Coordinates of N, CA and C in Angstrom, one line a residue:
G225 N 0.8 -1.2 0.0 CA 0.0 0.0 0.0 C 0.8 1.3 0.1
R226 N 1.9 1.3 0.9 CA 2.8 2.5 0.9 C 3.4 2.7 -0.4
C227 N 3.9 1.8 -1.1 CA 4.6 1.9 -2.4 C 3.5 2.3 -3.5
L228 N 2.3 1.8 -3.4 CA 1.3 2.2 -4.3 C 0.9 3.7 -4.2
A229 N 0.9 4.2 -2.9 CA 0.7 5.6 -2.7 C 1.9 6.4 -2.8
H230 N 3.0 5.9 -3.1 CA 4.3 6.5 -3.3 C 4.9 7.1 -1.9
F231 N 4.5 6.6 -0.8 CA 5.0 6.9 0.5 C 6.5 6.1 0.6
A232 N 6.7 5.1 -0.1 CA 7.9 4.3 -0.2 C 8.2 3.9 -1.5
R233 N 9.5 3.7 -1.8 CA 9.8 3.3 -3.1 C 10.0 1.8 -3.1
P234 N 9.5 1.0 -4.1 CA 9.8 -0.4 -4.1 C 11.3 -0.7 -4.4
T235 N 11.7 -1.8 -3.7 CA 13.1 -2.1 -3.8 C 13.3 -3.0 -5.1
S236 N 12.3 -3.6 -5.4 CA 12.4 -4.4 -6.7 C 11.0 -4.6 -7.3
G237 N 11.0 -5.2 -8.4 CA 9.7 -5.5 -9.0 C 8.9 -4.3 -9.6
R238 N 7.6 -4.5 -9.9 CA 6.9 -3.4 -10.4 C 5.5 -3.4 -9.8
I239 N 4.8 -2.2 -9.8 CA 3.5 -2.1 -9.3 C 2.6 -1.8 -10.6
V240 N 1.8 -2.7 -10.9 CA 0.9 -2.4 -12.1 C -0.5 -2.4 -11.8
M241 N -1.1 -1.3 -12.1 CA -2.6 -1.2 -11.8 C -3.3 -0.7 -13.1
N242 N -4.3 -1.5 -13.4 CA -5.1 -1.2 -14.7 C -4.2 -1.1 -15.8
G243 N -3.1 -2.0 -15.8 CA -2.2 -2.0 -17.0 C -1.1 -1.0 -17.0
Q244 N -1.1 -0.2 -16.0 CA -0.1 0.9 -15.9 C 0.9 0.7 -14.8
D245 N 2.2 0.8 -15.1 CA 3.2 0.7 -14.1 C 3.2 2.0 -13.3
V246 N 2.6 2.0 -12.1 CA 2.6 3.2 -11.2 C 3.7 3.4 -10.4
S247 N 4.7 2.5 -10.4 CA 5.9 2.7 -9.7 C 6.9 3.6 -10.5
R248 N 6.6 3.9 -11.8 CA 7.5 4.7 -12.6 C 6.8 5.8 -13.3
L249 N 5.9 6.4 -12.7 CA 5.1 7.5 -13.3 C 5.9 8.8 -13.2
S250 N 5.7 9.6 -14.3 CA 6.3 10.9 -14.3 C 5.6 11.8 -13.3
R251 N 6.2 13.0 -13.0 CA 5.4 13.9 -12.1 C 4.0 14.3 -12.6
A252 N 3.9 14.6 -13.7 CA 2.5 14.9 -14.3 C 1.5 13.8 -14.1
A253 N 2.0 12.6 -14.5 CA 1.2 11.4 -14.4 C 0.9 11.1 -13.0
W254 N 1.8 11.3 -12.1 CA 1.7 11.1 -10.6 C 0.6 11.9 -10.1
R255 N 0.5 13.2 -10.4 CA -0.5 14.1 -10.0 C -1.9 13.7 -10.4
D256 N -2.0 13.2 -11.7 CA -3.3 12.6 -12.2 C -3.7 11.3 -11.3
W257 N -2.7 10.5 -11.1 CA -2.9 9.2 -10.3 C -3.4 9.5 -8.9
C258 N -2.8 10.6 -8.3 CA -3.2 11.0 -7.0 C -4.6 11.4 -6.8
K259 N -5.2 11.9 -7.8 CA -6.6 12.3 -7.8 C -7.5 11.1 -7.7
R260 N -7.0 10.0 -8.0 CA -7.9 8.8 -8.2 C -7.7 7.8 -7.0
I261 N -6.7 8.1 -6.1 CA -6.5 7.2 -4.9 C -6.6 7.9 -3.7
Q262 N -7.0 7.2 -2.6 CA -6.9 7.8 -1.2 C -6.3 6.7 -0.4
M263 N -5.9 7.2 0.9 CA -5.3 6.2 1.8 C -6.0 6.5 3.2
V264 N -6.2 5.3 3.8 CA -6.8 5.4 5.2 C -5.6 4.8 6.0
F265 N -5.2 5.7 7.0 CA -4.1 5.3 7.9 C -4.5 4.5 9.0
Q266 N -3.7 3.7 9.6 CA -4.0 2.9 10.8 C -4.4 3.6 12.0
D267 N -3.6 4.8 12.3 CA -3.8 5.5 13.4 C -4.7 6.7 13.2
P268 N -5.9 6.7 13.5 CA -6.8 7.9 13.4 C -6.5 9.1 14.2
Y269 N -5.8 8.8 15.4 CA -5.4 9.7 16.3 C -4.6 10.8 15.7
S270 N -3.5 10.3 15.0 CA -2.6 11.2 14.5 C -2.9 11.8 13.1
S271 N -3.9 11.3 12.5 CA -4.2 11.8 11.1 C -5.4 12.8 11.1
L272 N -6.0 13.1 12.3 CA -7.1 14.1 12.3 C -6.6 15.3 13.1
D273 N -6.8 16.5 12.6 CA -6.4 17.7 13.1 C -7.3 18.0 14.3
P274 N -6.9 18.1 15.5 CA -7.8 18.3 16.6 C -8.4 19.6 16.7
R275 N -8.0 20.7 15.9 CA -8.5 22.0 15.9 C -9.8 22.0 14.8
M276 N -9.9 21.0 14.0 CA -11.0 21.1 13.0 C -12.1 20.2 13.4
T277 N -13.3 20.7 13.1 CA -14.5 19.8 13.3 C -14.5 18.6 12.3
I278 N -15.4 17.6 12.6 CA -15.4 16.4 11.8 C -15.9 16.8 10.4
G279 N -16.9 17.7 10.3 CA -17.3 18.2 9.0 C -16.2 18.9 8.3
E280 N -15.3 19.7 8.9 CA -14.3 20.3 8.1 C -13.2 19.3 7.7
L281 N -12.9 18.3 8.5 CA -12.1 17.2 8.2 C -12.5 16.4 7.0
V282 N -13.7 16.1 7.1 CA -14.2 15.2 5.9 C -14.4 16.1 4.7
G283 N -14.8 17.3 4.8 CA -14.9 18.2 3.7 C -13.7 18.7 3.1
E284 N -12.6 18.6 3.8 CA -11.2 19.1 3.3 C -10.9 18.7 1.9
G285 N -11.2 17.5 1.6 CA -11.0 17.0 0.2 C -11.8 17.6 -0.9
L286 N -12.9 18.3 -0.5 CA -13.8 18.9 -1.5 C -13.5 20.4 -1.7
R287 N -12.5 20.9 -0.8 CA -12.2 22.3 -0.9 C -11.7 22.8 -2.2
M288 N -10.9 22.0 -2.9 CA -10.4 22.4 -4.2 C -11.3 22.3 -5.3
L289 N -12.5 21.7 -5.1 CA -13.6 21.7 -6.1 C -14.3 22.8 -6.3
V290 N -13.8 23.8 -6.9 CA -14.3 25.2 -6.9 C -15.6 25.3 -7.6
D291 N -15.9 24.4 -8.5 CA -17.1 24.3 -9.2 C -18.3 23.7 -8.5
M292 N -18.0 23.2 -7.2 CA -19.0 22.6 -6.5 C -19.6 23.5 -5.5
P293 N -20.8 23.8 -5.5 CA -21.5 24.8 -4.5 C -21.3 24.3 -3.1
A294 N -21.1 25.3 -2.2 CA -20.9 25.0 -0.7 C -22.0 24.0 -0.2
A295 N -23.3 24.3 -0.6 CA -24.4 23.5 -0.1 C -24.2 22.1 -0.6
D296 N -23.8 21.9 -1.8 CA -23.5 20.5 -2.3 C -22.4 19.8 -1.5
K297 N -21.4 20.6 -1.1 CA -20.3 20.1 -0.4 C -20.8 19.6 1.0
R298 N -21.5 20.4 1.7 CA -22.1 20.1 2.9 C -23.0 18.8 2.8
R299 N -23.8 18.7 1.8 CA -24.6 17.6 1.5 C -23.8 16.3 1.4
R300 N -22.7 16.5 0.7 CA -21.8 15.2 0.3 C -21.1 14.9 1.6
V301 N -20.7 15.8 2.5 CA -20.1 15.5 3.9 C -21.1 14.7 4.7
D302 N -22.4 15.2 4.7 CA -23.4 14.5 5.6 C -23.7 13.1 5.0
E303 N -23.6 13.0 3.7 CA -24.0 11.7 3.0 C -22.8 10.7 3.3
V304 N -21.6 11.1 3.3 CA -20.5 10.3 3.6 C -20.4 9.8 5.0
L305 N -20.7 10.8 5.9 CA -20.8 10.5 7.4 C -21.9 9.4 7.6
A306 N -23.0 9.5 7.0 CA -24.1 8.5 7.1 C -23.6 7.1 6.6
E307 N -22.9 7.1 5.4 CA -22.4 5.9 4.9 C -21.4 5.1 5.8
V308 N -20.7 5.9 6.6 CA -19.8 5.2 7.5 C -20.5 5.0 9.0
G309 N -21.7 5.2 9.0 CA -22.4 5.0 10.3 C -22.4 6.1 11.3
L310 N -22.1 7.3 10.9 CA -22.1 8.5 11.7 C -23.2 9.5 11.2
G311 N -24.0 10.0 12.0 CA -25.0 10.9 11.5 C -24.5 12.3 11.3
S312 N -25.2 13.2 10.6 CA -24.8 14.5 10.3 C -24.4 15.3 11.5
E313 N -25.0 15.0 12.7 CA -24.7 15.7 14.0 C -23.2 15.6 14.3
Y314 N -22.5 14.6 13.8 CA -21.1 14.4 14.1 C -20.2 15.5 13.4
A315 N -20.8 16.2 12.4 CA -20.1 17.2 11.7 C -19.5 18.3 12.5
K316 N -20.3 18.6 13.5 CA -20.0 19.8 14.4 C -19.1 19.4 15.6
R317 N -18.8 18.1 15.7 CA -18.0 17.6 16.8 C -16.4 17.7 16.4
F318 N -15.6 17.6 17.4 CA -14.2 17.5 17.2 C -13.7 16.1 17.5
P319 N -12.4 15.8 17.0 CA -11.9 14.4 17.1 C -11.9 13.9 18.6
H320 N -11.5 14.8 19.5 CA -11.5 14.4 20.9 C -12.7 14.0 21.5
E321 N -13.8 14.2 20.8 CA -15.1 13.9 21.3 C -15.6 12.6 20.9
L322 N -14.8 11.9 20.1 CA -15.2 10.6 19.5 C -14.3 9.4 20.0
S323 N -14.9 8.3 19.9 CA -14.2 7.1 20.3 C -13.2 6.7 19.2
G324 N -12.3 5.7 19.5 CA -11.4 5.3 18.5 C -11.9 4.8 17.3
G325 N -13.0 4.0 17.4 CA -13.8 3.4 16.3 C -14.5 4.5 15.4
Q326 N -15.0 5.5 16.1 CA -15.6 6.6 15.4 C -14.6 7.4 14.5
R327 N -13.4 7.6 15.3 CA -12.4 8.4 14.5 C -11.9 7.6 13.3
Q328 N -11.9 6.3 13.4 CA -11.5 5.5 12.2 C -12.6 5.6 11.1
R329 N -13.8 5.7 11.5 CA -14.9 5.8 10.5 C -14.8 7.2 9.8
V330 N -14.3 8.2 10.6 CA -14.1 9.6 10.0 C -12.9 9.5 9.0
A331 N -12.0 8.8 9.3 CA -10.8 8.6 8.4 C -11.2 7.9 7.1
I332 N -12.1 7.0 7.2 CA -12.6 6.2 6.1 C -13.5 7.3 5.3
A333 N -14.3 8.1 6.0 CA -15.1 9.0 5.3 C -14.3 10.1 4.4
R334 N -13.2 10.5 5.1 CA -12.3 11.4 4.4 C -11.7 10.8 3.1
A335 N -11.4 9.5 3.2 CA -10.9 8.9 2.0 C -11.9 8.7 0.9
V336 N -13.1 8.5 1.2 CA -14.1 8.3 0.1 C -15.0 9.5 -0.3
V337 N -14.8 10.6 0.4 CA -15.6 11.8 0.1 C -15.5 12.2 -1.4
R338 N -14.4 12.0 -2.1 CA -14.3 12.4 -3.5 C -14.5 11.2 -4.4
R339 N -15.0 10.2 -3.9 CA -15.3 9.0 -4.7 C -14.1 8.6 -5.6
P340 N -13.0 8.1 -4.8 CA -11.8 7.7 -5.5 C -12.0 6.4 -6.2
S341 N -11.1 6.1 -7.2 CA -11.3 4.8 -7.9 C -10.6 3.7 -7.0
F342 N -9.7 4.0 -6.1 CA -9.1 3.1 -5.3 C -8.7 3.6 -4.0
V343 N -9.0 2.9 -2.8 CA -8.8 3.2 -1.5 C -7.7 2.3 -0.9
I344 N -6.6 2.8 -0.4 CA -5.5 1.9 0.2 C -5.7 2.0 1.7
A345 N -5.7 0.7 2.4 CA -5.8 0.8 3.8 C -4.6 0.3 4.4
D346 N -4.0 1.2 5.3 CA -2.7 0.9 5.9 C -3.0 0.0 7.0
E347 N -2.7 -1.2 7.1 CA -3.0 -2.1 8.2 C -4.5 -2.4 8.2
P348 N -5.2 -2.9 7.1 CA -6.6 -3.1 7.0 C -7.3 -4.0 8.0
V349 N -6.6 -4.9 8.7 CA -7.2 -5.7 9.6 C -7.1 -5.2 11.0
S350 N -6.5 -4.1 11.2 CA -6.5 -3.5 12.6 C -7.8 -2.9 13.1

């Protein structure tokens, strides 16, 4: 997973996804690739900014979508929170107000909010 997300370089072999060797992408191709993948980290405690609300954290990935109206962004955040088993009332809460399992669900919501083609789970069985 870390090699696929380019957090580490493979020491040997190739990483082929959809017929494309993603371990040897150019910078431009890498930027395009990044738009289609997301990663969920094992430790939700260190990956969530404690100064941001859950709604802000989940909606962060939508910020750069300038052609998406703010109301649509809020709706998408609420939709994704519901998909991971958290209601829209969680959008106003902060990470320290959530259990570890709820924080992990927030991390998953952050990863899927932009509807990526591929989600990488760091330690998926934890």
